[in-house]
mmCIF file of N, CA and C in Angstrom:
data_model
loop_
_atom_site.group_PDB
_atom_site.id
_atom_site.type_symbol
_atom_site.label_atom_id
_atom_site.label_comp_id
_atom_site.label_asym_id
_atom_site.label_seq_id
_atom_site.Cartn_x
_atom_site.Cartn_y
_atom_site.Cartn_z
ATOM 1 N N UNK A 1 -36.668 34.335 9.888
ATOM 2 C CA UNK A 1 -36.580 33.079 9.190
ATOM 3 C C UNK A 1 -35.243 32.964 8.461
ATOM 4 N N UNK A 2 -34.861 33.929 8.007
ATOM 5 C CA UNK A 2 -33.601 34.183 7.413
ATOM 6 C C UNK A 2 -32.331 33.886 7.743
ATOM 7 N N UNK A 3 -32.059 34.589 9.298
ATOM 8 C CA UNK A 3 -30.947 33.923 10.027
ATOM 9 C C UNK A 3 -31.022 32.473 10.635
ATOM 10 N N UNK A 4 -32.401 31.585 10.372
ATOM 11 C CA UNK A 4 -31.970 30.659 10.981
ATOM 12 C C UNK A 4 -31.667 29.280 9.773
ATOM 13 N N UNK A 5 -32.113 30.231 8.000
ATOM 14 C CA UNK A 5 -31.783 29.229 7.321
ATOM 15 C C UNK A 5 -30.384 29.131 6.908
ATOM 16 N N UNK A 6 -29.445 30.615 7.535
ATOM 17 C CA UNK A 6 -28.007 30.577 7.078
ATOM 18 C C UNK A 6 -27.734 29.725 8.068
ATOM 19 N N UNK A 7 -28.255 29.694 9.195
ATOM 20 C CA UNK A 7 -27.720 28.946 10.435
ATOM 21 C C UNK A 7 -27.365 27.611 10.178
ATOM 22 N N UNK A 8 -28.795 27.356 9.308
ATOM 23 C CA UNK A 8 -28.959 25.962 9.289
ATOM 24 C C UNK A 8 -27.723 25.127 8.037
ATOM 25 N N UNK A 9 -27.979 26.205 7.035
ATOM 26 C CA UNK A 9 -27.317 25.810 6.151
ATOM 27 C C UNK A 9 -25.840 26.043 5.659
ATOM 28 N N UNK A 10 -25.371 27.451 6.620
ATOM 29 C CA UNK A 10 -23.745 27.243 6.727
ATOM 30 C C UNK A 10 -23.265 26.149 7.204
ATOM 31 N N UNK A 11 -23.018 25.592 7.925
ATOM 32 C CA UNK A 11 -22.477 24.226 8.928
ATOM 33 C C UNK A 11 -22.348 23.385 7.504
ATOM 34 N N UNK A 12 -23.876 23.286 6.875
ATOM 35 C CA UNK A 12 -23.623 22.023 5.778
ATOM 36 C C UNK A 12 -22.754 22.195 4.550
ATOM 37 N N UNK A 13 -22.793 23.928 4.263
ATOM 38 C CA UNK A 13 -21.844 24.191 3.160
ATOM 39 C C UNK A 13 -20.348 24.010 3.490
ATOM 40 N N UNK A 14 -19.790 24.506 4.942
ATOM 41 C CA UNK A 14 -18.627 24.103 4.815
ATOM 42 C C UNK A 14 -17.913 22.571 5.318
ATOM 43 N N UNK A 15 -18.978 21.635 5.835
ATOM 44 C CA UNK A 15 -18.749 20.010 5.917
ATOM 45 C C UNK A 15 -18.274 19.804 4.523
ATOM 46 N N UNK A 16 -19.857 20.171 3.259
ATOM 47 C CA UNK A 16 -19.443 20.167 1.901
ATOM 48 C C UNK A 16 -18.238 20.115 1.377
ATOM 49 N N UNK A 17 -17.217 21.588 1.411
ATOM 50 C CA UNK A 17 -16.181 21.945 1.225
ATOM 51 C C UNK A 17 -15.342 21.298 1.483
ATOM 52 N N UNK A 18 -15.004 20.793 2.967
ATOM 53 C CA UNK A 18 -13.970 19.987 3.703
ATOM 54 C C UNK A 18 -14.264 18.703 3.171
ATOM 55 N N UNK A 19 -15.287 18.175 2.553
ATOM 56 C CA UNK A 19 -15.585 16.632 2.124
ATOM 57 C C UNK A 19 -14.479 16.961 0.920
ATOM 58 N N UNK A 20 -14.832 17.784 0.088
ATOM 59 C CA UNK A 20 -13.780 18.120 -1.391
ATOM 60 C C UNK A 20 -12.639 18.241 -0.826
ATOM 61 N N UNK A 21 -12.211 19.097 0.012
ATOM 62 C CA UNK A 21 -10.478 19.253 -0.194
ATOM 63 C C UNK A 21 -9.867 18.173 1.194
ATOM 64 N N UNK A 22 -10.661 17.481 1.816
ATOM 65 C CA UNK A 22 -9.509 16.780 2.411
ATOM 66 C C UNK A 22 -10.207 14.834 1.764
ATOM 67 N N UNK A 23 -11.039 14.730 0.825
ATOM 68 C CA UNK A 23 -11.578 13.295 0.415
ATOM 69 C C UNK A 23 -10.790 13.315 -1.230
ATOM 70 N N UNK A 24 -9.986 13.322 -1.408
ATOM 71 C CA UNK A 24 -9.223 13.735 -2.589
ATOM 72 C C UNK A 24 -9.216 12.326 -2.934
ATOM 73 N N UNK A 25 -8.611 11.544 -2.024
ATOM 74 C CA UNK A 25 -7.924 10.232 -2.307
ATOM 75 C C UNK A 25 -6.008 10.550 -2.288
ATOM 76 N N UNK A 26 -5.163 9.419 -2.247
ATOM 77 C CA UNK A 26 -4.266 9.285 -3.188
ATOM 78 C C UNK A 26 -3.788 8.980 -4.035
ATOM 79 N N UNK A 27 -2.760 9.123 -4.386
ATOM 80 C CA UNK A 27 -1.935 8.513 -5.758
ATOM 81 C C UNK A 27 -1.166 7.687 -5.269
ATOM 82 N N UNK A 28 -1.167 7.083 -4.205
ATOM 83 C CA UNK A 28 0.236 6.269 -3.836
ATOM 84 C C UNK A 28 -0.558 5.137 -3.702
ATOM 85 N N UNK A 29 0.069 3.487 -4.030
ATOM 86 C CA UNK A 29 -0.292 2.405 -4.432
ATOM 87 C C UNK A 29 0.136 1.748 -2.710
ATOM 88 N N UNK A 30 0.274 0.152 -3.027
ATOM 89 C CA UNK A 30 0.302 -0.567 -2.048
ATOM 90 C C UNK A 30 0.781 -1.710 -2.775
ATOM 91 N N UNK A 31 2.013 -2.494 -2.310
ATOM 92 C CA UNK A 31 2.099 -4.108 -2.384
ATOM 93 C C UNK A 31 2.517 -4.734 -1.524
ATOM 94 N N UNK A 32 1.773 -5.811 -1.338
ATOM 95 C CA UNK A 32 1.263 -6.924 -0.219
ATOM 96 C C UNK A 32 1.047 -8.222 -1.064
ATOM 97 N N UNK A 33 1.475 -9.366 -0.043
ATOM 98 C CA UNK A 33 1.396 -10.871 -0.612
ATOM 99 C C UNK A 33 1.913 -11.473 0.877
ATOM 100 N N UNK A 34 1.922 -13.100 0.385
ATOM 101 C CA UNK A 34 1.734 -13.717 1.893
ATOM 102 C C UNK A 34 3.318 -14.868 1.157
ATOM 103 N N UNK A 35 3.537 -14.972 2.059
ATOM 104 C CA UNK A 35 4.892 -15.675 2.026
ATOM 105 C C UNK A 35 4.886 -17.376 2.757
ATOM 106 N N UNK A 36 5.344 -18.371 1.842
ATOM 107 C CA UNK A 36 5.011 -19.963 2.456
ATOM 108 C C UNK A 36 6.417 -20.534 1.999
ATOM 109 N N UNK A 37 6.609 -21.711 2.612
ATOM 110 C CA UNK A 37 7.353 -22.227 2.149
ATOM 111 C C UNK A 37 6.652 -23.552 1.225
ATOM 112 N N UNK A 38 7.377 -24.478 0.787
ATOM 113 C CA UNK A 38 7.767 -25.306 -0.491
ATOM 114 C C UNK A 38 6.183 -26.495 -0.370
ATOM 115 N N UNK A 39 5.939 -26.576 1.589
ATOM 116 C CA UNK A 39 4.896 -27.224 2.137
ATOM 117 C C UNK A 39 3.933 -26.495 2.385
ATOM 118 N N UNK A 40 3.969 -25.240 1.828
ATOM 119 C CA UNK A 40 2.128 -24.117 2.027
ATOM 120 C C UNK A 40 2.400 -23.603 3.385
ATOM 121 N N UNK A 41 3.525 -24.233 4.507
ATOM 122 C CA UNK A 41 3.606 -23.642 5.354
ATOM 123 C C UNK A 41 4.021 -22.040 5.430
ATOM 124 N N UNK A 42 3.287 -21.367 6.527
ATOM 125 C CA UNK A 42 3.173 -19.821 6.245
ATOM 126 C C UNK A 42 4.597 -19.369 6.930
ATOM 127 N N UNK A 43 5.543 -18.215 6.446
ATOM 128 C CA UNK A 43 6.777 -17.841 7.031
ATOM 129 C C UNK A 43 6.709 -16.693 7.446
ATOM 130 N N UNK A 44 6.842 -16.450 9.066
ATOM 131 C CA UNK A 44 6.546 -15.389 9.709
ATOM 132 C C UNK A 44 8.034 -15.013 9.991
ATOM 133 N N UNK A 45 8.406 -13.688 10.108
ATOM 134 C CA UNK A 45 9.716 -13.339 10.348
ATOM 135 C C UNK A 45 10.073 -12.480 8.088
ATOM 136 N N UNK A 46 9.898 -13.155 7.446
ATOM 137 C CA UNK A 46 10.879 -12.950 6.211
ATOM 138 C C UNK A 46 10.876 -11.248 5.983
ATOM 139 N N UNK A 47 12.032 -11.280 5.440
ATOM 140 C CA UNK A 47 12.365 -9.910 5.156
ATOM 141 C C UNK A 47 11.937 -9.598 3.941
ATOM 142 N N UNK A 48 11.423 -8.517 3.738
ATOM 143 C CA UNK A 48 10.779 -8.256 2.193
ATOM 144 C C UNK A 48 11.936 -6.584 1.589
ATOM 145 N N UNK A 49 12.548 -6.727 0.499
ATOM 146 C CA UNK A 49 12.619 -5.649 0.259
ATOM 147 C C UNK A 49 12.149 -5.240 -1.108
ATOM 148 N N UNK A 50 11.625 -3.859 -1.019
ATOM 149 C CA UNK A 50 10.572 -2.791 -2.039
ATOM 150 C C UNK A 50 11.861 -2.850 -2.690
ATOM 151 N N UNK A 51 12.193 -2.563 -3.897
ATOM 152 C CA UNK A 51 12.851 -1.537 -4.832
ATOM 153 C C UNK A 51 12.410 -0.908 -5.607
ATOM 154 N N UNK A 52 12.275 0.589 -5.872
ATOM 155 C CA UNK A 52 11.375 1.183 -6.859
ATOM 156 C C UNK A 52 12.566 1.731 -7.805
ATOM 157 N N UNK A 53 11.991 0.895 -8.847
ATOM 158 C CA UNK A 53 13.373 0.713 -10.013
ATOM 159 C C UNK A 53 13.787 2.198 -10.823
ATOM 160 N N UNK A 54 13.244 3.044 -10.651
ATOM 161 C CA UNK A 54 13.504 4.227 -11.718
ATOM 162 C C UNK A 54 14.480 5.455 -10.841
ATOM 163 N N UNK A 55 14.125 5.125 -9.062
ATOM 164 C CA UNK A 55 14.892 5.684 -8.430
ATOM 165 C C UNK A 55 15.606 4.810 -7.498
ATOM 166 N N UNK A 56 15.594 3.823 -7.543
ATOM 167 C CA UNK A 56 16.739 2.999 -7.298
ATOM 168 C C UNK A 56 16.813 2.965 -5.270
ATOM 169 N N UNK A 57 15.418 3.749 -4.617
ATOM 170 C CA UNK A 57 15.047 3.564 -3.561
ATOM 171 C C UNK A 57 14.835 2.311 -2.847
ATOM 172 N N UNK A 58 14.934 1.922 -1.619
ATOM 173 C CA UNK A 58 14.406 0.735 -1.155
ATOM 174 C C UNK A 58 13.985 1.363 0.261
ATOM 175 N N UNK A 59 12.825 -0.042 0.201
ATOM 176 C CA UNK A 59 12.036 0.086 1.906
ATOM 177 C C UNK A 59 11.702 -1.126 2.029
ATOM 178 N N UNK A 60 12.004 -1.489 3.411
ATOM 179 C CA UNK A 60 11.868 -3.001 4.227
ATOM 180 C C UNK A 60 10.855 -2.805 5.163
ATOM 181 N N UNK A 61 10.834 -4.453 5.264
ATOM 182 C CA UNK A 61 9.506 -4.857 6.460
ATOM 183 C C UNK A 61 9.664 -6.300 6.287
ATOM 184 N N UNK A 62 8.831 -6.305 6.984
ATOM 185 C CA UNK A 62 9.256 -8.294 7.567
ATOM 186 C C UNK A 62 7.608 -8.450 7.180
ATOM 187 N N UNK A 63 7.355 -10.019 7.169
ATOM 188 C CA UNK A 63 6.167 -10.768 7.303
ATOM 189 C C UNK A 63 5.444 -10.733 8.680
ATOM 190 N N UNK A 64 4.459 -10.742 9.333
ATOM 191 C CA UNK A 64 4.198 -10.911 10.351
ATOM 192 C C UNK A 64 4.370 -12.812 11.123
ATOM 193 N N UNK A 65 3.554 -12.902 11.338
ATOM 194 C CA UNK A 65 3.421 -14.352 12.160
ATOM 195 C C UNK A 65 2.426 -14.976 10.998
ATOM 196 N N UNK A 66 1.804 -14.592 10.353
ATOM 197 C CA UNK A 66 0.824 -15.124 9.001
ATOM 198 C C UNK A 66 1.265 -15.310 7.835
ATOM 199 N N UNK A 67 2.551 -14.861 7.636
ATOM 200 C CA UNK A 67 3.510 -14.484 6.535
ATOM 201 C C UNK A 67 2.858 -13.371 5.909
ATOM 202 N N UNK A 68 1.971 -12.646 6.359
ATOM 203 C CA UNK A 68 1.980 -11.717 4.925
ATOM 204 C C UNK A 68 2.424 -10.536 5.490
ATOM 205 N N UNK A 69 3.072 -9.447 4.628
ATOM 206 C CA UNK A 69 3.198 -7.903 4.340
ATOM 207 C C UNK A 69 2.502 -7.467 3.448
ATOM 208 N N UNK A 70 2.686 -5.942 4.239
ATOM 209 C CA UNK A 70 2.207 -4.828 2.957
ATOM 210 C C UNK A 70 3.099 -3.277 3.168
ATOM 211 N N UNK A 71 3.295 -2.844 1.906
ATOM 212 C CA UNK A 71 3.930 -1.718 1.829
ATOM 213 C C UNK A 71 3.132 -0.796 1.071
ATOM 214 N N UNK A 72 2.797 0.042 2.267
ATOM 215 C CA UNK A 72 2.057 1.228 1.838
ATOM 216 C C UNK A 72 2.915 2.598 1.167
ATOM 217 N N UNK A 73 1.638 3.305 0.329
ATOM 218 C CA UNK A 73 2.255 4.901 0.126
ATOM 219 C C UNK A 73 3.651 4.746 -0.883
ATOM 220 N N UNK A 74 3.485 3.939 -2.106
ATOM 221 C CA UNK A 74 4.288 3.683 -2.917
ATOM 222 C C UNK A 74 3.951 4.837 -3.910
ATOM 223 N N UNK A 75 4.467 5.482 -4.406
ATOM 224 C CA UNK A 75 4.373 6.196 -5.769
ATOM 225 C C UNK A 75 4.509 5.868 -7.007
ATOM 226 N N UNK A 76 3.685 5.971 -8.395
ATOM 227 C CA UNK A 76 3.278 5.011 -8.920
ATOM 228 C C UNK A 76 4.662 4.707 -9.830
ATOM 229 N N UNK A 77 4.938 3.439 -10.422
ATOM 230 C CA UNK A 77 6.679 3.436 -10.837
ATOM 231 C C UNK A 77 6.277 1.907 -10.853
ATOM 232 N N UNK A 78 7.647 1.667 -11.397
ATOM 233 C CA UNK A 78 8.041 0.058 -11.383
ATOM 234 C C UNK A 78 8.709 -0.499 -10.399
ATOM 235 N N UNK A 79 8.364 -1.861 -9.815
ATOM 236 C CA UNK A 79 9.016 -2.257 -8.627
ATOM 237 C C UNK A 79 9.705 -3.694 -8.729
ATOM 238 N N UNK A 80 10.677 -3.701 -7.504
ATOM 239 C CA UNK A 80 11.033 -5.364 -7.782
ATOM 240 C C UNK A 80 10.878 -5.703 -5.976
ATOM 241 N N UNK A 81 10.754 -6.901 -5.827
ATOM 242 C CA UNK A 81 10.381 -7.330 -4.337
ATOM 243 C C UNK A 81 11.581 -8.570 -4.038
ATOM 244 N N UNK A 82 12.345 -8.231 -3.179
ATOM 245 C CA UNK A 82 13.193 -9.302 -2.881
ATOM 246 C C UNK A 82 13.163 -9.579 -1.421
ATOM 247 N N UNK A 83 12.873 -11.348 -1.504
ATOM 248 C CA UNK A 83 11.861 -12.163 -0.401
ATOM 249 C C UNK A 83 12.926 -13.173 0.079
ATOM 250 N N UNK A 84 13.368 -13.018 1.651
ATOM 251 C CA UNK A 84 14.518 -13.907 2.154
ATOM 252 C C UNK A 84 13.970 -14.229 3.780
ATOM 253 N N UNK A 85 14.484 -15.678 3.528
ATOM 254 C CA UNK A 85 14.590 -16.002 4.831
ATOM 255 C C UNK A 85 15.322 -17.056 5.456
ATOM 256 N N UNK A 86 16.312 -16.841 6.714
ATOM 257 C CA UNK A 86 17.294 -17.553 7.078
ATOM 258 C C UNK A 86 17.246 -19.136 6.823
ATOM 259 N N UNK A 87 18.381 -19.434 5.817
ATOM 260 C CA UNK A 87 17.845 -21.011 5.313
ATOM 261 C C UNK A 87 17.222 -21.150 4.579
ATOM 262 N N UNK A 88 16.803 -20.280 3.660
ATOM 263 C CA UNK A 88 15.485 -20.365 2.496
ATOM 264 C C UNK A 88 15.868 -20.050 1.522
ATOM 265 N N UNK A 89 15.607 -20.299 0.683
ATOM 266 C CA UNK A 89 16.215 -19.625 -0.963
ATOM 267 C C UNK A 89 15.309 -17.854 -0.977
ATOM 268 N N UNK A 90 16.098 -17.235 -1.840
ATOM 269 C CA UNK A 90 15.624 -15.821 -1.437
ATOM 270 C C UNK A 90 14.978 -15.520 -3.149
ATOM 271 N N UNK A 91 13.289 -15.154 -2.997
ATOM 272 C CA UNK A 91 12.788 -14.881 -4.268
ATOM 273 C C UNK A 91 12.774 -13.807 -4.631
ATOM 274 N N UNK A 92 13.253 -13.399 -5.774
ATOM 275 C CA UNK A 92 13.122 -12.382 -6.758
ATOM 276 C C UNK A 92 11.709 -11.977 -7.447
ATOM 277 N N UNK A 93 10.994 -11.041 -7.327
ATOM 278 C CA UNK A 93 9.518 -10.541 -7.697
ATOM 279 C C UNK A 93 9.909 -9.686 -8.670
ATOM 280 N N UNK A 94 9.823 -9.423 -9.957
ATOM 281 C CA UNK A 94 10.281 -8.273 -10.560
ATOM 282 C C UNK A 94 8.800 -7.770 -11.598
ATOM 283 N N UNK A 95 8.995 -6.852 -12.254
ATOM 284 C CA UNK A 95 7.782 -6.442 -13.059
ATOM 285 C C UNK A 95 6.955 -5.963 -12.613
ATOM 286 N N UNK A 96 6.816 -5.160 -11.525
ATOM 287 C CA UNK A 96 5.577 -5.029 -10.558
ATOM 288 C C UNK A 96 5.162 -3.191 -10.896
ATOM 289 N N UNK A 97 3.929 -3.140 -11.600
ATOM 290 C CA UNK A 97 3.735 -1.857 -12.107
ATOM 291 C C UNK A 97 2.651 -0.977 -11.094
ATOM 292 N N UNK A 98 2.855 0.026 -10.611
ATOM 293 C CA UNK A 98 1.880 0.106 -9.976
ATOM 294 C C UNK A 98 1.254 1.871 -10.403
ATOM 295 N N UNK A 99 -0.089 2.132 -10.694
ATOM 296 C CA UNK A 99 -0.355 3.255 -11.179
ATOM 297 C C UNK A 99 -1.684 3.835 -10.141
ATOM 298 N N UNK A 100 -0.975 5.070 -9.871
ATOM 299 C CA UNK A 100 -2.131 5.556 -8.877
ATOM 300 C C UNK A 100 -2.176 5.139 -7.514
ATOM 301 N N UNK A 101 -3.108 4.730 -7.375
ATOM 302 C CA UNK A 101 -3.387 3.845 -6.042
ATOM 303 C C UNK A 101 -3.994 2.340 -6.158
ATOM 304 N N UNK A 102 -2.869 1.863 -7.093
ATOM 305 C CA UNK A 102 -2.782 0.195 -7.474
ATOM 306 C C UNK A 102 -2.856 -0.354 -5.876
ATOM 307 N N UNK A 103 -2.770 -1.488 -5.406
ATOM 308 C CA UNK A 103 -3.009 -2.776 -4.850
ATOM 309 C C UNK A 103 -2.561 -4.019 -5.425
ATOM 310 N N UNK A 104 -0.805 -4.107 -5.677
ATOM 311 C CA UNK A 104 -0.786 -5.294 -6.267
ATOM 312 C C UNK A 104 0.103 -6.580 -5.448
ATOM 313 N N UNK A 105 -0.676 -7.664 -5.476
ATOM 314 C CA UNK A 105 -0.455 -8.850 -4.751
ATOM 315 C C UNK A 105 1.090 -9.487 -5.052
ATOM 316 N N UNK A 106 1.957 -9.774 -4.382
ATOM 317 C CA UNK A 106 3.663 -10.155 -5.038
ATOM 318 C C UNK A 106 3.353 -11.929 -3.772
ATOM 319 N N UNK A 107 2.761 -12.594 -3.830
ATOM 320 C CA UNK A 107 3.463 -13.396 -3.481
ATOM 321 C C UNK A 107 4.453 -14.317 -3.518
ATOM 322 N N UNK A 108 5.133 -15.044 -2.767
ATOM 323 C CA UNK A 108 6.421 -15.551 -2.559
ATOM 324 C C UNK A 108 5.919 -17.020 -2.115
ATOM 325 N N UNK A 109 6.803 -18.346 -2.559
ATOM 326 C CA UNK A 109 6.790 -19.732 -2.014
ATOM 327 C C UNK A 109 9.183 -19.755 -1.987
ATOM 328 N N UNK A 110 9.456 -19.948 -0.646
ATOM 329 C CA UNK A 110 10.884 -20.155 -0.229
ATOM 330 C C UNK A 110 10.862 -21.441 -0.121
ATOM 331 N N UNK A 111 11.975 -21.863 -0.815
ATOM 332 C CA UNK A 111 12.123 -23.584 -0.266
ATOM 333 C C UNK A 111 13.674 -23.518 0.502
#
């Protein structure tokens, strides 16, 4: 009876284990927003750039065809978002705090 309750019950102790060391979570945040112009119309193509102000880093990405982005795996810090598109006035996002694994929304209207 013995060997078949280690049997039974090793398998579940080390699922257990692996639930703890690889379900941690992260610390890295995310910002995402949807981009329109002046008529609500949505702007697919715009260039978005991250700046994470304390190290003076940047990372790009464009809007899709819906206008929106997202920039994953941010580390938590202060950010600024600068939003351009050919012919459009280019918006400045600044103040953007993000702690942990924030989720914060930056949208943009270009006229």
């Amino acid at each position: 009876m013995k060997p078949r309750f280690i049997a039974a019950v090793l398998p579940l102790c080390v699922l257990l284990l692996l639930t703890f060391a690889f379900g941690q979570g992260t610390d890295l945040g995310t910002i995402r927003g949807t981009v329109t112009d002046s008529s609500g119309a949505l702007v697919g193509g715009a260039s978005v750039t991250v700046l994470d102000v304390q190290t003076g880093t940047t990372r790009q990405t464009r809007t899709n065809s819906s206008g929106e982005y997202q920039m994953f795996g941010l580390p938590s810090g202060n950010y600024n978002v600068k939003i351009a598109s050919p012919g459009m006035t280019t918006q400045d996002i600044t103040g953007i705090v993000l702690n942990g694994s924030d989720v914060m929304t930056a949208n943009a209207i270009l006229k």
